[in-house]
Amino acid sequence: MRIAQIAPLWITIPPLKYGGIERIIAMLCDGLTNRGHEVTLFASPGSTAKGKLISVFEKPLLDVNIAWSNPIWNLRNLSLATEMANEGKFDIIHSHLDLWTLFFHNLTKTPVIHTMHNPLYRTNADANKDDRLRLFKEEAKRTNIVFISQSAKDQAMLEFPEKRSRIIYNGSDLSHFKFNLKGGDHFVWIARMNKHKGVENAIAAAEKLGVKLLLAGRVDPTQVEYFETYIKPHLNKKIKYVGELTEEQLSDFYGPAKALLYPIEWEEPFGLVVTESMACGTPVIAYRRGSMPELIEDGRTGFIIDSDINLLTEAMEKVNQIDRALVRQKVEERFSKEIMVANYEKAYYELSL
Amino acid sequence: MKKIKIAQLAPLWIPVPPRTYGGIELMLSLLTEELVARDYDITLFASGDSKTSAKLISLTEKAIWLQKDLRSPHAYINIALEKIYHHRKSFNLFHNHFDFFMFPLCLLGTIPILTTLHRPIDSVAAQAYRAYNKINFCAISEDQRQSVEENGISTIGVVYNGIAPEKYIFKETADDYFIYLGRINKEKGIVDAINVSKEAGVKLLVAGNIVGGDEWNYFLHEVQPLLNEENINFIGQLNFNEKVRLLGGAKALLFPIDRREPFGLVMIEAMACGTPVIAYRRGSVSEVIKDKKTGFIVNSKEEMIEAIKKIGVIKRKDCRAHVEQNFTLKQMVDKYEEIYKKLI
């Protein structure tokens, strides 16, 4: 098939560092190309994912400080892809641009599919996002939408027709995640530094048990104050912050750990760190929020617990029971990039036939 | 003969016409009313709190800047595109005043789009504008046309903004103050206006509005500390009648613009009241003001102070006459009609 992938333009595909959506797009481009499809990637210069790269602007937008909120290049990107689709160049357009995609399916007969990477519901972090929902009310019936978990779909404040909505889990490149049979004695937590990602809960549990905990992840400029006030005072020999990690460093972060703690305080739509950790054989102990029960099998690949520090410490004490080989195996069966690519491929065929 | 059907696409930030500040929305309201009077079939796509004698199709209940809890306008802009799309078959032409947001409509390929460039365009944004080669761009001053053409965007013409002078009360003699009227931000030159007035020892009325976090920061840190002076009087936003009264009473409008101003509607509003304008030589200024006749075009703070001191030499009648001769609503709409005819 001739597939257009429409990516956000602020950083390259794949990203040099942080960027979950950009990483998923790169896997799709590589995987689809390897399966013999003709991929055209609408993304920033410097993107190295497989396929023919088309860039509407000369640099990644972040390099020239174009604000996330400025949509001019998103619109241009979608416009160009649509123009080319109308010249008969694509069999399907797959957009990752969130809400800007919604209007464009009107402008072309080529089918458009749209992955909703961001949650379509009120989150703790963002209680005012419902301005977006008013739009989806109008659009829900005609949009081909992909949710990244059943939870993300269930929590959406709007109903989408079954035949137009799909669930496709994010995948990881398992070759980047070395299986570690033994694990170790310490625990890990990784995410963007943010209250909703449960970092304080992880710290409280580790302090209660007197065990070692390594924290990793980016501190955004808006979160510096949070980090300084609530996290830094807890850092010591046992609780350490190791900064933001590159993809190459992730295996050595997850693998030697006893478990990943993910006591989140929001309805996380997917949680790539969970499947990445599992890919290294490291089980995950998570609060029963968002997609967690879909990703983790309670008692088999980790523990799902109600939001309570005592339950968290209990689970940490019995996590040795988990068979790390099974943890890895489950990821191979459900969350590899190959499986994700195959699921998208199936969706493309369904829509374009 | 069948009426020509034109959709006017308004920015959604403030209502049409504006209750207080808003040059684009004021111009658009005048244009729309006059086109209706000239027997066009006009539909105005705008925020629901707009008022018009054309057909109004509401794109958001309330203008976006008046919705203080709204984090992102993008959902509304998508809804706007969607609604316009569903009405598309009713029109012979789209006349767009809402920047690049409406450009995707050109992919329909069936209805010509005229975009009036109301704002300055930087070289980065120009690359995107240029890529939409099906859009017809119209500039609002010769200088703006030059600036966009330097950026590789071709234009179909220049149409100066116009107003209805009869709505502006001509005031023969001024009261004892100068006035600044515009957004309270750096590029509109508020700080120079205040400093120049202080140094010249004259009274200044500061009128205008403040939008968004950046402007509030600028106001709190750069402007407010300068306001605590007997001679500087900050009066905030003005409605139309207050604006006419206070512009008319001023010895001159200070317009120390710090950007390549595409037109500067407030200059012709001031002159229509008989009030001369003292402005920096940027953008459209030398096309709008007749130097030494309807105000002074200056190059520095020092020159602005000198101009303030000799403002009495300007004949207020000349200011009014200048607008009546060059910047009327009739002239503006005549020109747009010519362009519409070319495109339809």
XYZ file of N, CA, C and O in Angstrom, chain B residues 91-181:
364
model
N -21.733 29.584 -1.692
C -20.958 30.810 -1.928
C -20.230 30.853 -3.265
O -19.802 29.837 -3.790
N -20.081 32.093 -3.772
C -19.253 32.331 -4.944
C -17.817 32.680 -4.549
O -16.910 32.606 -5.373
N -17.645 33.099 -3.295
C -16.319 33.560 -2.869
C -16.220 33.502 -1.344
O -17.187 33.808 -0.641
N -15.040 33.124 -0.867
C -14.715 33.295 0.548
C -13.817 34.522 0.681
O -12.789 34.602 -0.008
N -14.178 35.439 1.530
C -13.253 36.534 1.859
C -12.785 36.304 3.290
O -13.546 36.461 4.241
N -11.528 35.916 3.403
C -10.976 35.471 4.680
C -10.211 36.590 5.389
O -9.344 37.232 4.800
N -10.543 36.785 6.670
C -9.836 37.768 7.497
C -9.157 37.086 8.674
O -8.711 37.738 9.606
N -9.141 35.757 8.676
C -8.707 34.966 9.833
C -7.397 34.235 9.534
O -7.262 33.055 9.798
N -6.464 34.955 8.964
C -5.109 34.437 8.797
C -5.077 33.060 8.118
O -5.941 32.728 7.334
N -4.063 32.301 8.512
C -3.825 31.001 7.883
C -4.815 29.929 8.314
O -4.881 28.865 7.719
N -5.545 30.208 9.375
C -6.439 29.169 9.894
C -7.426 28.668 8.842
O -7.851 27.523 8.877
N -7.806 29.550 7.927
C -8.817 29.180 6.940
C -8.207 28.664 5.629
O -8.923 28.283 4.722
N -6.879 28.673 5.545
C -6.244 28.285 4.274
C -6.629 26.889 3.790
O -6.732 26.667 2.584
N -6.823 25.913 4.701
C -7.168 24.570 4.194
C -8.413 24.572 3.306
O -8.578 23.673 2.487
N -9.259 25.581 3.434
C -10.454 25.620 2.584
C -10.101 25.675 1.101
O -10.917 25.320 0.250
N -8.888 26.116 0.797
C -8.521 26.221 -0.620
C -8.379 24.839 -1.254
O -8.387 24.702 -2.471
N -8.269 23.800 -0.407
C -8.163 22.449 -0.971
C -9.471 22.009 -1.619
O -9.496 21.047 -2.387
N -10.546 22.687 -1.294
C -11.820 22.367 -1.944
C -11.698 22.581 -3.446
O -12.322 21.888 -4.237
N -10.904 23.604 -3.797
C -10.603 23.817 -5.206
C -11.732 24.416 -6.026
O -11.560 24.669 -7.210
N -12.879 24.649 -5.430
C -14.022 25.096 -6.227
C -14.370 26.558 -5.993
O -14.902 27.215 -6.875
N -14.073 27.072 -4.808
C -14.486 28.431 -4.476
C -13.247 29.294 -4.288
O -12.359 28.941 -3.508
N -13.169 30.421 -5.024
C -11.992 31.268 -4.838
C -11.937 31.847 -3.423
O -12.976 32.101 -2.809
N -10.713 31.998 -2.927
C -10.530 32.570 -1.588
C -9.680 33.829 -1.689
O -8.580 33.796 -2.247
N -10.218 34.906 -1.169
C -9.456 36.137 -1.025
C -9.103 36.276 0.447
O -9.982 36.192 1.306
N -7.819 36.464 0.737
C -7.404 36.676 2.123
C -6.844 38.077 2.256
O -5.866 38.418 1.584
N -7.474 38.883 3.087
C -6.881 40.182 3.406
C -5.861 39.968 4.505
O -6.169 39.378 5.547
N -4.646 40.420 4.247
C -3.570 40.258 5.229
C -3.653 41.412 6.215
O -3.214 42.516 5.922
N -4.225 41.157 7.360
C -4.414 42.239 8.327
C -3.220 42.411 9.256
O -3.130 43.399 9.966
N -2.356 41.405 9.298
C -1.265 41.449 10.267
C 0.076 41.387 9.548
O 0.155 40.897 8.430
N 1.124 41.830 10.227
C 2.457 41.664 9.642
C 2.783 40.168 9.565
O 2.318 39.403 10.401
N 3.550 39.766 8.557
C 3.907 38.351 8.425
C 5.421 38.234 8.489
O 6.135 38.919 7.758
N 5.904 37.370 9.384
C 7.362 37.204 9.456
C 7.818 36.215 8.383
O 7.009 35.549 7.744
N 9.127 36.134 8.214
C 9.642 35.360 7.086
C 9.384 33.860 7.261
O 9.291 33.127 6.282
N 9.252 33.409 8.507
C 8.975 31.988 8.727
C 7.539 31.660 8.318
O 7.289 30.759 7.521
N 6.595 32.440 8.837
C 5.189 32.199 8.490
C 4.988 32.363 6.981
O 4.186 31.652 6.370
N 5.747 33.292 6.391
C 5.581 33.556 4.960
C 5.807 32.297 4.129
O 5.179 32.111 3.086
N 6.689 31.423 4.610
C 6.934 30.189 3.856
C 5.674 29.346 3.747
O 5.435 28.695 2.738
N 4.887 29.345 4.819
C 3.640 28.583 4.771
C 2.614 29.286 3.893
O 1.939 28.652 3.075
N 2.524 30.610 4.020
C 1.566 31.369 3.208
C 1.832 31.130 1.724
O 0.938 30.921 0.925
N 3.115 31.189 1.394
C 3.549 31.044 0.010
C 3.122 29.698 -0.566
O 2.769 29.585 -1.728
N 3.188 28.676 0.291
C 2.897 27.325 -0.194
C 1.421 27.173 -0.583
O 1.077 26.294 -1.359
N 0.570 28.013 -0.018
C -0.850 27.953 -0.396
C -1.046 28.825 -1.630
O -1.562 29.940 -1.547
N -0.627 28.310 -2.769
C -0.603 29.198 -3.929
C -1.965 29.403 -4.588
O -2.090 30.165 -5.536
N -2.994 28.744 -4.057
C -4.329 28.995 -4.615
C -5.032 30.159 -3.926
O -6.094 30.584 -4.357
N -4.462 30.627 -2.837
C -5.098 31.731 -2.112
C -4.715 33.051 -2.762
O -3.569 33.248 -3.162
N -5.675 33.955 -2.891
C -5.399 35.300 -3.390
C -5.200 36.218 -2.194
O -6.078 36.318 -1.345
N -4.046 36.863 -2.155
C -3.744 37.718 -1.017
C -3.916 39.185 -1.367
O -3.516 39.626 -2.450
N -4.489 39.914 -0.429
C -4.676 41.345 -0.611
C -3.975 42.058 0.537
O -4.141 41.683 1.698
N -3.181 43.076 0.220
C -2.478 43.833 1.255
C -3.299 45.062 1.625
O -4.202 45.462 0.887
N -2.993 45.652 2.779
C -3.765 46.820 3.202
C -2.935 48.106 3.174
O -3.406 49.156 3.604
N -1.698 48.017 2.663
C -0.935 49.231 2.353
C 0.132 48.828 1.343
O 0.451 47.642 1.205
N 0.662 49.827 0.644
C 1.717 49.541 -0.330
C 2.933 48.953 0.370
O 3.593 48.059 -0.137
N 3.232 49.505 1.564
C 4.394 48.995 2.284
C 4.203 47.528 2.663
O 5.127 46.728 2.562
N 2.989 47.183 3.063
C 2.746 45.788 3.415
C 2.863 44.908 2.178
O 3.410 43.810 2.229
N 2.344 45.413 1.057
C 2.458 44.638 -0.179
C 3.940 44.362 -0.468
O 4.331 43.239 -0.770
N 4.743 45.416 -0.307
C 6.171 45.244 -0.554
C 6.753 44.212 0.400
O 7.513 43.339 -0.007
N 6.367 44.289 1.663
C 6.954 43.363 2.639
C 6.538 41.921 2.353
O 7.348 41.014 2.489
N 5.303 41.690 1.951
C 4.935 40.301 1.665
C 5.539 39.838 0.341
O 5.908 38.674 0.200
N 5.664 40.755 -0.608
C 6.272 40.332 -1.875
C 7.760 40.047 -1.717
O 8.301 39.158 -2.360
N 8.413 40.794 -0.796
C 9.810 40.459 -0.464
C 9.906 39.025 0.040
O 10.926 38.368 -0.105
N 8.854 38.557 0.659
C 8.814 37.184 1.163
C 8.227 36.198 0.161
O 7.859 35.077 0.532
N 8.120 36.629 -1.072
C 7.717 35.694 -2.112
C 6.224 35.423 -2.208
O 5.807 34.496 -2.889
N 5.417 36.228 -1.534
C 3.967 36.042 -1.626
C 3.432 37.077 -2.610
O 3.621 38.277 -2.417
N 2.767 36.621 -3.660
C 2.255 37.628 -4.591
C 0.870 38.079 -4.159
O 0.125 37.351 -3.506
N 0.555 39.312 -4.502
C -0.710 39.892 -4.050
C -1.553 40.272 -5.259
O -1.031 40.562 -6.340
N -2.843 40.290 -5.011
C -3.772 40.635 -6.079
C -4.079 42.129 -6.056
O -4.607 42.687 -7.019
N -3.717 42.795 -4.979
C -3.961 44.237 -4.905
C -3.737 44.786 -3.514
O -3.366 44.056 -2.588
N -3.911 46.109 -3.429
C -3.813 46.794 -2.144
C -5.129 47.515 -1.920
O -5.598 48.238 -2.796
N -5.738 47.289 -0.780
C -6.949 48.035 -0.435
C -6.733 48.658 0.931
O -6.616 47.950 1.935
N -6.673 49.996 0.951
C -6.568 50.679 2.240
C -7.834 50.447 3.044
O -8.926 50.387 2.478
N -7.666 50.344 4.351
C -8.859 50.317 5.190
C -9.564 51.660 5.099
O -8.925 52.698 4.894
N -10.874 51.623 5.254
C -11.631 52.870 5.212
C -12.644 52.916 6.334
O -13.025 51.881 6.890
N -13.063 54.116 6.684
C -14.081 54.276 7.732
C -15.160 55.230 7.219
O -15.001 55.849 6.164
N -16.230 55.299 7.970
C -17.302 56.237 7.624
C -17.060 57.514 8.423
O -17.370 57.566 9.610
N -16.498 58.560 7.790
C -16.099 59.751 8.555
C -17.264 60.374 9.312
O -17.078 60.936 10.394
N -18.481 60.218 8.764
C -19.626 60.870 9.422
C -19.888 60.311 10.821
O -20.561 60.933 11.626
N -19.332 59.115 11.099
C -19.522 58.563 12.438
C -18.514 59.133 13.447
O -18.564 58.816 14.631
N -17.578 59.907 12.945
C -16.558 60.484 13.813
C -16.830 61.985 13.923
O -16.819 62.691 12.909
N -17.089 62.442 15.131
C -17.425 63.858 15.320
C -16.154 64.687 15.165
O -15.156 64.453 15.862
N -16.208 65.626 14.229
C -15.048 66.494 14.022
C -14.963 67.511 15.145
O -15.944 68.170 15.475
N -13.783 67.618 15.741
C -13.625 68.589 16.830
C -12.628 69.666 16.412
O -11.466 69.382 16.121
N -13.127 70.886 16.369
C -12.379 72.031 15.852
C -11.158 72.345 16.718
O -10.062 72.559 16.214
N -11.390 72.375 18.029
C -10.273 72.702 18.921
C -10.062 71.566 19.922
O -11.023 70.979 20.422
N -8.809 71.318 20.191
C -8.478 70.203 21.068
C -8.473 70.638 22.522
O -8.335 71.822 22.832
N -8.615 69.655 23.413
C -8.395 69.906 24.831
C -6.900 69.752 25.105
O -6.115 69.515 24.201
N -6.565 69.801 26.393
C -5.137 69.872 26.726
C -4.556 68.494 27.057
O -4.162 68.233 28.189
N -4.566 67.592 26.105
C -3.895 66.298 26.341
C -3.552 65.627 25.009
O -4.110 65.968 23.962
N -2.633 64.674 25.080
C -2.314 63.800 23.946
C -2.878 62.419 24.269
O -3.266 62.155 25.411
N -2.933 61.550 23.267
C -3.528 60.245 23.531
C -2.719 59.128 22.876
O -2.126 59.307 21.797
N -2.663 57.978 23.585
C -2.180 56.713 23.018
C -3.369 55.778 23.014
O -4.071 55.653 24.021
N -3.639 55.125 21.898
C -4.761 54.181 21.841
C -4.327 52.959 21.051
O -4.051 53.031 19.857
